[in-house]
Each structure stands twice: as structure tokens, then as C-alpha cells.
Tab-separated table of C-alpha atoms and ligand atoms in Angstrom:
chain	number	residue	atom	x	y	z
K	1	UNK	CA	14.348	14.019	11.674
K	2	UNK	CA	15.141	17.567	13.047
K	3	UNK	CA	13.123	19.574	14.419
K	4	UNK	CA	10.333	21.383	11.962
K	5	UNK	CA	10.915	25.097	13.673
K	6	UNK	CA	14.174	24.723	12.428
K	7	UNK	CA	14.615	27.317	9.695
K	8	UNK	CA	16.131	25.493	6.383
K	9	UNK	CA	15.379	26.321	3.378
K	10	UNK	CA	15.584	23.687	0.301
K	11	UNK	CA	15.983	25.424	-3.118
K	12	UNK	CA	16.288	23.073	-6.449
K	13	UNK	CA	17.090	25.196	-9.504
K	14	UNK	CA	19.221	24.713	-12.055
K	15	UNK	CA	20.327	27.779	-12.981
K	16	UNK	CA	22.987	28.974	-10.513
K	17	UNK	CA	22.398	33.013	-11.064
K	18	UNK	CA	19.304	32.098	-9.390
K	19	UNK	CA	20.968	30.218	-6.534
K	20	UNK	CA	22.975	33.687	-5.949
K	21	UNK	CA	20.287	35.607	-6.444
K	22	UNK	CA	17.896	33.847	-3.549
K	23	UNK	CA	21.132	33.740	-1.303
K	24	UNK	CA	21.244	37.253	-1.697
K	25	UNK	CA	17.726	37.601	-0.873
K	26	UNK	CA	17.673	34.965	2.186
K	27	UNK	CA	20.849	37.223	3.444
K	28	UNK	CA	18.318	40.124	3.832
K	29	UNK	CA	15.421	38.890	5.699
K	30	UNK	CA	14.018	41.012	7.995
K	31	UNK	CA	12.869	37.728	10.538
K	32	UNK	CA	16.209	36.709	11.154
K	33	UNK	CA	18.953	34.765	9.576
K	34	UNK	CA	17.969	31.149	7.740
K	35	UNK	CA	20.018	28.802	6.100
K	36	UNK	CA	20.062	28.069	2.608
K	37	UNK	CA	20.283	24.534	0.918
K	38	UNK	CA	21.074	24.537	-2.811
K	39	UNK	CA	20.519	21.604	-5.129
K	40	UNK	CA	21.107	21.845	-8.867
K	41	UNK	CA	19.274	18.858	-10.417
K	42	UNK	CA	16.112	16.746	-10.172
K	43	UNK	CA	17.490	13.797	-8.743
K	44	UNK	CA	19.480	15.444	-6.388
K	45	UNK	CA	16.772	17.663	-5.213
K	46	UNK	CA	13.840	15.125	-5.017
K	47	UNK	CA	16.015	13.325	-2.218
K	48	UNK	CA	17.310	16.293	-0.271
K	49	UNK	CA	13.687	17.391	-0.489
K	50	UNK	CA	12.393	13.652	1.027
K	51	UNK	CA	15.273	14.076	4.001
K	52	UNK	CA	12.571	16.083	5.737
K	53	UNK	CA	15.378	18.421	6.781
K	54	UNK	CA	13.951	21.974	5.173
K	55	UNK	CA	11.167	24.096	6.811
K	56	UNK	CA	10.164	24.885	3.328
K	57	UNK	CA	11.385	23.689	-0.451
K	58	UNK	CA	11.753	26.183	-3.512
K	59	UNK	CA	11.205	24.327	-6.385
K	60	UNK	CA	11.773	25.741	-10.005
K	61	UNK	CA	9.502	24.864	-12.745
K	62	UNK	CA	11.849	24.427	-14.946
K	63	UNK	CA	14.922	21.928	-14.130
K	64	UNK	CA	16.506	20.916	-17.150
K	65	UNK	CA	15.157	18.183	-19.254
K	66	UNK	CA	12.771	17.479	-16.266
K	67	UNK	CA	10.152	19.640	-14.825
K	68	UNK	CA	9.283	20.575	-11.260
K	69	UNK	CA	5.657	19.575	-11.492
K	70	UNK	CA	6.807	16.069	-11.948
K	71	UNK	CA	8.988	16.151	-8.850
K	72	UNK	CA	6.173	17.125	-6.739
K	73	UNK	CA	3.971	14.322	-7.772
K	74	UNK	CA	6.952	11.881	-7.192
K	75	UNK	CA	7.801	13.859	-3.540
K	76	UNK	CA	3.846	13.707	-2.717
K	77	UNK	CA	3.627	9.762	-3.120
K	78	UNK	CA	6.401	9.336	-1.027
K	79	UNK	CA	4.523	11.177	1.846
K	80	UNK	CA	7.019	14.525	1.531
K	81	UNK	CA	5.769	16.934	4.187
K	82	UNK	CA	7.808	19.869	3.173
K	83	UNK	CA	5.856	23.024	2.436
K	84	UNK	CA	6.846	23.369	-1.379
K	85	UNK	CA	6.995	27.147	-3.021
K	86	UNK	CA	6.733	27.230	-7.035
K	87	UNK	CA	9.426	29.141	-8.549
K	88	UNK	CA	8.280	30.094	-12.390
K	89	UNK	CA	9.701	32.090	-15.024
K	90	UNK	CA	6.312	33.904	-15.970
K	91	UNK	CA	2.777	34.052	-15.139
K	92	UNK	CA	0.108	32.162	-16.522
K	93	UNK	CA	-3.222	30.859	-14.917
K	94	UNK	CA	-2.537	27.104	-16.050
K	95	UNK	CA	0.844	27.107	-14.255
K	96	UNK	CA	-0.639	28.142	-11.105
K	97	UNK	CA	-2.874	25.583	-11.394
K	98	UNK	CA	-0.957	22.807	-12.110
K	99	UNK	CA	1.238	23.746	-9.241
K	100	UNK	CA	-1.754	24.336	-7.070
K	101	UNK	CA	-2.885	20.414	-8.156
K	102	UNK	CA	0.430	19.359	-7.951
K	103	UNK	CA	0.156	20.471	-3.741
K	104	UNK	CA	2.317	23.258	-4.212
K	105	UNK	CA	1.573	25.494	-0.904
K	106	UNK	CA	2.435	28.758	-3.496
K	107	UNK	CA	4.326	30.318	-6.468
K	108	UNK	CA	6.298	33.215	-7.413
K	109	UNK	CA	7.597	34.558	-10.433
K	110	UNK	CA	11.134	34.842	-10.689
K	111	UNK	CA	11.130	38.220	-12.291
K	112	UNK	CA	9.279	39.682	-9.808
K	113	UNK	CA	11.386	38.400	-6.457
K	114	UNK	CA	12.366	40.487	-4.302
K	115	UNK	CA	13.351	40.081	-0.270
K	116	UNK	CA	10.193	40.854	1.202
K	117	UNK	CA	8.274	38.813	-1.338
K	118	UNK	CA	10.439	35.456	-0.644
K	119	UNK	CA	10.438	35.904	3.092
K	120	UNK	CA	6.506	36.435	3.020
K	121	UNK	CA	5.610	33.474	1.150
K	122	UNK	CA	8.495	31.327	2.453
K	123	UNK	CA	6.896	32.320	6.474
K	124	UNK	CA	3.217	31.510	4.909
K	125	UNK	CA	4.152	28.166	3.876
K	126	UNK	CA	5.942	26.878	6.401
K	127	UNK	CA	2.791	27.996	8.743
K	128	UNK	CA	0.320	26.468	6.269
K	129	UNK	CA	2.444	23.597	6.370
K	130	UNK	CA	2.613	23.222	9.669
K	131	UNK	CA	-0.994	23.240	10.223
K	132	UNK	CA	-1.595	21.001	7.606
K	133	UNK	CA	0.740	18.365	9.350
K	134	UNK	CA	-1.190	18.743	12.656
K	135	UNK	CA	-4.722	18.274	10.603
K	136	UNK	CA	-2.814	15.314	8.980
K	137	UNK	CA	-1.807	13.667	12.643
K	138	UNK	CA	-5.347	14.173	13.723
K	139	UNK	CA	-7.183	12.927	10.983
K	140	UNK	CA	-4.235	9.675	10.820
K	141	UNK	CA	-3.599	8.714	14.485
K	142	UNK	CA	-5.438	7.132	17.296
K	143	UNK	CA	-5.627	10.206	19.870
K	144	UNK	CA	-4.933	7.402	22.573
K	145	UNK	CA	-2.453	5.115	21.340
K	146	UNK	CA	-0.689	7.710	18.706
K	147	UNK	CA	-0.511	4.857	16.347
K	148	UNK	CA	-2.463	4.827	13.035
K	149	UNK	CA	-6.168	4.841	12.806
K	150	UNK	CA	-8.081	2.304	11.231
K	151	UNK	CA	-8.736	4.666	7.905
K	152	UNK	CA	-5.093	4.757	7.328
K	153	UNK	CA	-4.417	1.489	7.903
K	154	UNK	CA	-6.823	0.821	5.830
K	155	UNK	CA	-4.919	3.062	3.372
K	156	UNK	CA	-1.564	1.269	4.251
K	157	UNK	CA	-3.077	-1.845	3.273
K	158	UNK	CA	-4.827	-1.445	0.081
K	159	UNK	CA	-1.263	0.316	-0.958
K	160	UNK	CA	0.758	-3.098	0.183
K	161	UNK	CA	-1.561	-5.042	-1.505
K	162	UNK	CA	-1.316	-3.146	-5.227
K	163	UNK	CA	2.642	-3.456	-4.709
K	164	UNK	CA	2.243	-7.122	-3.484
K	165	UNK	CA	0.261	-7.931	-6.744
K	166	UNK	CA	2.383	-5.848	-8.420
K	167	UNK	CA	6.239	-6.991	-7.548
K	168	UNK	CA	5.214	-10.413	-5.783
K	169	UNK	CA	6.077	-9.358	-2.747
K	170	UNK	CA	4.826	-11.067	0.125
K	171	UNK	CA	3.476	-9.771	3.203
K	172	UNK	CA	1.708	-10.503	6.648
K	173	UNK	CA	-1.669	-8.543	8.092
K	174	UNK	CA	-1.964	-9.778	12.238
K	175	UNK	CA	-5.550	-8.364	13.971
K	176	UNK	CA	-4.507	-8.726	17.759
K	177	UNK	CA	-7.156	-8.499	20.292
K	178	UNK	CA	-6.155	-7.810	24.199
K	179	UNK	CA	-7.847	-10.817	25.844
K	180	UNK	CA	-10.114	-10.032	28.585
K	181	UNK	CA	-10.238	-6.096	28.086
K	182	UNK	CA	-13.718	-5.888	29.405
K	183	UNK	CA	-13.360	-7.158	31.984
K	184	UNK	CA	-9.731	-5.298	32.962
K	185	UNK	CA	-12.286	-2.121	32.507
K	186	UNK	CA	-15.153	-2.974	34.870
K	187	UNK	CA	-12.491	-4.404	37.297
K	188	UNK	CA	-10.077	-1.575	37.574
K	189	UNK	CA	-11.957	1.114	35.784
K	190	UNK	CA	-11.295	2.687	32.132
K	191	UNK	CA	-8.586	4.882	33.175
K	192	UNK	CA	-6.712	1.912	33.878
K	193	UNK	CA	-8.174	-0.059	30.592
K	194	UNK	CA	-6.734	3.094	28.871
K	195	UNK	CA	-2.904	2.498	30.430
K	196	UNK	CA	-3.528	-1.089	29.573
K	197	UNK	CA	-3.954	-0.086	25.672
K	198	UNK	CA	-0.942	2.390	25.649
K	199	UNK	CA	1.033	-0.173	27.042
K	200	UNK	CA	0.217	-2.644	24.510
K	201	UNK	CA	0.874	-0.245	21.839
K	202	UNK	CA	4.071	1.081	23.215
K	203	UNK	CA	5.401	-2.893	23.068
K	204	UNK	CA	4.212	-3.348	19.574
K	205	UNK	CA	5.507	-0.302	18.097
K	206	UNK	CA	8.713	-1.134	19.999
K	207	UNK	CA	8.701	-4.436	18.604
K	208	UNK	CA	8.440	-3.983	14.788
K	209	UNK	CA	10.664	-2.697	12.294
K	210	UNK	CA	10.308	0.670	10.924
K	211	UNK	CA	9.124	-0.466	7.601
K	212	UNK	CA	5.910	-2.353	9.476
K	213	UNK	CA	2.702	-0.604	10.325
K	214	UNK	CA	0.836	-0.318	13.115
K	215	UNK	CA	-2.834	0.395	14.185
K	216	UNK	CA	-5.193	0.964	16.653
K	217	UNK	CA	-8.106	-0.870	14.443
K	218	UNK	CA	-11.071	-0.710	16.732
K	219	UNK	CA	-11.278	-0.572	20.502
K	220	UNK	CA	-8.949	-3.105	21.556
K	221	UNK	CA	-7.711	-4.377	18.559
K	222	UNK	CA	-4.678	-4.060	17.301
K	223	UNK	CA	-3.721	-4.266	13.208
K	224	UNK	CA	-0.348	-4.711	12.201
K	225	UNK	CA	1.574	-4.732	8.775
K	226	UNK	CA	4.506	-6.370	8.016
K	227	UNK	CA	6.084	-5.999	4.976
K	228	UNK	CA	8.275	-8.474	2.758
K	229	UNK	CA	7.134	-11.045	5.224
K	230	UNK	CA	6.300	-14.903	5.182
K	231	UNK	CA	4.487	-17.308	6.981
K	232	UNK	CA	6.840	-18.358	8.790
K	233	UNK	CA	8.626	-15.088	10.096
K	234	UNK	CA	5.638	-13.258	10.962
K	235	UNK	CA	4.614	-16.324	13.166
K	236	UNK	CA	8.227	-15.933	14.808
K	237	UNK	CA	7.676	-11.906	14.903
K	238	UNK	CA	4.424	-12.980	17.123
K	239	UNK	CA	5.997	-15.699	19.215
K	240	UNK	CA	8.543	-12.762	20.368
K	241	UNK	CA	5.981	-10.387	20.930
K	242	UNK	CA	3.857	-12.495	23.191
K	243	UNK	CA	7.175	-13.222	24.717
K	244	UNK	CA	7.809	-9.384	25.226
K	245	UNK	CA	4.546	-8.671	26.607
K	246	UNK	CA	4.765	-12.059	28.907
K	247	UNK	CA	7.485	-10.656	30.707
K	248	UNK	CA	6.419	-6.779	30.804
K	249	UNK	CA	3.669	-6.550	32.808
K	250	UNK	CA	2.015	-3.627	32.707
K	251	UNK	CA	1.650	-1.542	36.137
K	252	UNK	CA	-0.301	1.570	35.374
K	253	UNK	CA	0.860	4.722	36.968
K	254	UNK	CA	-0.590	6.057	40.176
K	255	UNK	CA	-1.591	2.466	40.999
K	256	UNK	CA	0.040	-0.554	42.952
K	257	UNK	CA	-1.242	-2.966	39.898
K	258	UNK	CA	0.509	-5.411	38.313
K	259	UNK	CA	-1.394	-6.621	35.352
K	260	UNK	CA	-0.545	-9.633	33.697
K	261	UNK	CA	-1.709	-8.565	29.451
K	262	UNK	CA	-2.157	-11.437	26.317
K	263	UNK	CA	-3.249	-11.239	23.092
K	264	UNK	CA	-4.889	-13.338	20.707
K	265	UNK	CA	-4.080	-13.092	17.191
K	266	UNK	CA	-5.312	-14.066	13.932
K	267	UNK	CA	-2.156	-13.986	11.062
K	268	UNK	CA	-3.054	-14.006	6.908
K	269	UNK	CA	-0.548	-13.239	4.442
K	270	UNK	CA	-0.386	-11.963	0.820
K	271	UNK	CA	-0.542	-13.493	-1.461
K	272	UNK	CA	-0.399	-17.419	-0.476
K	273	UNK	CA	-3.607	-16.961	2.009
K	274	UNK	CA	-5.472	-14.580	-0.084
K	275	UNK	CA	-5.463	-12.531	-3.446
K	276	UNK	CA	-7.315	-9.760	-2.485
K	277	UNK	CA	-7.300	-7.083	0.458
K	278	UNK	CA	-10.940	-7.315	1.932
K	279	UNK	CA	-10.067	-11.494	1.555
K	280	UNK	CA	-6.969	-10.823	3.610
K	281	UNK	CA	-8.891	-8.849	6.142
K	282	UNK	CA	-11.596	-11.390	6.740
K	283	UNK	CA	-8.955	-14.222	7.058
K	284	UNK	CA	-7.208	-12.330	9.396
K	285	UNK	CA	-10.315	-11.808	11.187
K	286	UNK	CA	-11.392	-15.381	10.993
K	287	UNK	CA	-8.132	-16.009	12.172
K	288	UNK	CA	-8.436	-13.679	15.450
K	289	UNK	CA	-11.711	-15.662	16.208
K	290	UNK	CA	-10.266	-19.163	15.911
K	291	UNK	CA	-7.701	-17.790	18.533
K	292	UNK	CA	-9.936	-16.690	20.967
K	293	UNK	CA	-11.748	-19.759	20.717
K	294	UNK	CA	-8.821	-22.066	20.829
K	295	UNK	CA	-8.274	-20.443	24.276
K	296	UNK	CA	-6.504	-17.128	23.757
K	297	UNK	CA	-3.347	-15.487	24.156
K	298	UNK	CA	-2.051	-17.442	21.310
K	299	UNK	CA	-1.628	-16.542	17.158
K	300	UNK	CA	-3.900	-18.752	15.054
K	301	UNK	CA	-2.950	-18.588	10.796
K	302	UNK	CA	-5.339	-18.803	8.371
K	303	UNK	CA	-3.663	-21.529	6.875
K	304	UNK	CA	-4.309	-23.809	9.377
K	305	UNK	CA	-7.854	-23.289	9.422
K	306	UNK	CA	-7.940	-24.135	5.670
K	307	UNK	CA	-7.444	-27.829	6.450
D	401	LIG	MG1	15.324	26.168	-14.423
């Protein structure tokens, strides 16, 4: 992704007098010079628009057969975070508040452009949108770690499970718990208990493939999501991972430690192990328990426990 100061500008409209008449306007910005993307249908414009290239998206109302309201719904489910301006022909109260509902950040009237207007609301949005990323990260991410925070996760996985039940799709939920935290934080102190977690989550997120999610799910447990996943492979994904952290020790800065980190691990997957999401939770949970019982630094299905 580049860089979200950079100043791009996404418009979708299908009428091309319009597309000269904003490059005109763009041209005459008093902030300095931005560049101007054009795409001329819904299909085309929905996926520029997902890129994440654009500091801000103009979107016209109208776009042929299809309507601009609908391409904001579709951009909003797939997690678009480009500030979106509503481009209309005329004014009405219900059109600014379907666009409004719709998580437009604003919208202008076509007839009524002029330079000063665009470059106000297109500087307002991208601000606004920028602020509403950083309230996003907060309220998303584990301050610590930087991966996911339980709520999402929690998100993530009620979503996987409606498209699991949905296409048949399986996939695997892992709760990993660092074994012996406690006492690696009244040993060495929770500075060094903190190192210990970022460690852990740097290897994980290293480990998994973009599509799979990650969490920091309580205080040193671990959640993980892997998609279109079996039995079997997400077993494999674990063996490598204890593998990875076997041989990485972690040594946390400004001391001479070496620390030698395992997990335990407690593996459930959808749909064979359970049909709904709290069920796949407590399995997984279950799961974890059996592993830590068993010994530790191991993964423990919930399969085998239903023998
Ligand atoms: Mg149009």
C-alpha cells in the first residue's frame, strides 16, 4: 500500500464532461498540485477504489445502470478505508442521507462545483479520514503486540463462521498460550514479559499467510484464524511454528537473556469439530487446557479429545 499522505485522488463518473471538468478544477488548487485518477464504470471503479491507492474517492451518484450508493455498501464490507466524497446531480435531504448512511465522509452537487469547493471538501475528508483510521487502529489492535484485539477477532470469527456455513468452507481457530509466562514476569520482571509477548507475536504474524488472522486474545494468549484450512494442515502450520519459535529464542533488548519460549495450543476447526462459533471457541479452549495438562508446549485437537 502507498503511503496515505500521498495526494491521489479516485474519481468514478461516468460521464466524461465531468472527468474534464474536475481535472480542470484539481489543475487549480490552491494547496498544491494532486493527481487525478479517472474511472468510468462501477466495476472498474469499485476495484481501483479497494487498491487503497487514493487519499480520497469521488464517487457519482449516478453511474449508469448502477448507482453509487450501492458501491459504497459493497466498498464498506470489504473494509475500504478511502475517504469517499458524494458527487450528486441535485440536492435533496434523502440523498444526503443515504450517502451519509452509506459512510460517505460528504457530498457536493455537481452544479454548484467550483475549485475552492472541491479542494475544501476533498482536504476535509481525507483529514476526517485519517482520523477515523487512527480511532479504527486503536479501537482494533492490541497497543502491545499491534495485532488484533480480542473484539475484532471476535468479529473475524463470527464473519468466517457465516461464510463457512455458508460456502462449506472449512477453517481452523488455534488459542495459544505462552507456557510459563508468570513466572518469565516475576523472574525477569514485566518489561521483559512484555519483549517476551512481542516476540511471540512478531513469529506468528511472520508465520501465517496474509489471508489468516491474528490476535492478542487475553494476556498471554494468542488466537489465530486460518482460513480454508483442515485438520490436518493447521496441525502442520503448528508443528512449524513451534519449530520456528524452538529455534528463535528470544533475547530481549538491553539484556544478556536468552529465553528459551513454548506454547501450548488447543486447535478446533469448522465445521467437522463444531457447527457453531461460541462451540468452536470452547473446543478450542478445551483444547488449550488438555495441552497444558498433557505437559505443554505441544498442540492438542479437539478431535482427539472426543474419543
Ligand atoms: Mg453519472
Amino acid at each position: 500500500m502507498s503511503s496515505p499522505t500521498a495526494r491521489r485522488i479516485l474519481l468514478i463518473d461516468d460521464d466524461r464532461l465531468q472527468h474534464a471538468l474536475v481535472h480542470g478544477f484539481v489543475g487549480r488548487f490552491r494547496g498544491g498540485p494532486w493527481e487525478l485518477e479517472v474511472a468510468a464504470d462501477y466495476a472498474t471503479g469499485l476495484k481501483k477504489l479497494l487498491s487503497g491507492k487514493y487519499s480520497v474517492c469521488l464517487l457519482d451518484y449516478r453511474l449508469g445502470q448502477r448507482d453509487g450508493l450501492e458501491l459504497l455498501r459493497e466498498a464498506r464490507q470489504a473494509e475500504n478505508s478511502t475517504p469517499v466524497v458524494f458527487l450528486t446531480a441535485d440536492a435533496s435531504e434523502e440523498t444526503d442521507d443515504a450517502a451519509m448512511e452509506a459512510g460517505a465522509m460528504d457530498y457536493l452537487v455537481k452544479g454548484e462545483l467550483n475549485p475552492r469547493i472541491l479542494e475544501h471538501a476533498i482536504r476535509y475528508a481525507r483529514k476526517l479520514g485519517e482520523t477515523m483510521g487512527q480511532l479504527k487502529l486503536l479501537a482494533t489492535r492490541d497497543a502491545l503486540t499491534g495485532l488484533h484485539n480480542r473484539r475484532e477477532f471476535d468479529r473475524m470469527v463470527a464473519d468466517e463462521c457465516q461464510r463457512a456455513a455458508r460456502f462449506g468452507h472449512p477453517f481452523a481457530l488455534v488459542m495459544a498460550d505462552i507456557d510459563f509466562f508468570k513466572k518469565i514476569n516475576d523472574t525477569h520482571g514485566h518489561q521483559v514479559g512484555d519483549e517476551v509477548l512481542k516476540h511471540v507475536a512478531s513469529l506468528l504474524a511472520g508465520q501465517l499467510r496474509v489471508v489468516d488472522r491474528i490476535a492478542r486474545y487475553g494476556g498471554e494468549e494468542f488466537a489465530i484464524l486460518m482460513v480454508e484450512t483442515d485438520r490436518k494442515s493447521a496441525v502442520e502450520g503448528m508443528h512449524r511454528l513451534f519449530a520456528l519459535l524452538a529455534e528463535t529464542p528470544c533475547q530481549p533488548e538491553g539484556t544478556d537473556l536468552t529465553l528459551n519460549v513454548t506454547l501450548s495450543a488447543g486447535l478446533a476447526v469448522m465445521p467437522d469439530d463444531a457447527a457453531a462459533c461460541s462451540e468452536l471457541i470452547a473446543l478450542s479452549d478445551k483444547a488449550l487446557y488438555a495441552a497444558k495438562h498433557a505437559g505443554r508446549n505441544r498442540v492438542v485437537t479437539a478431535h482427539s479429545l472426543k474419543a
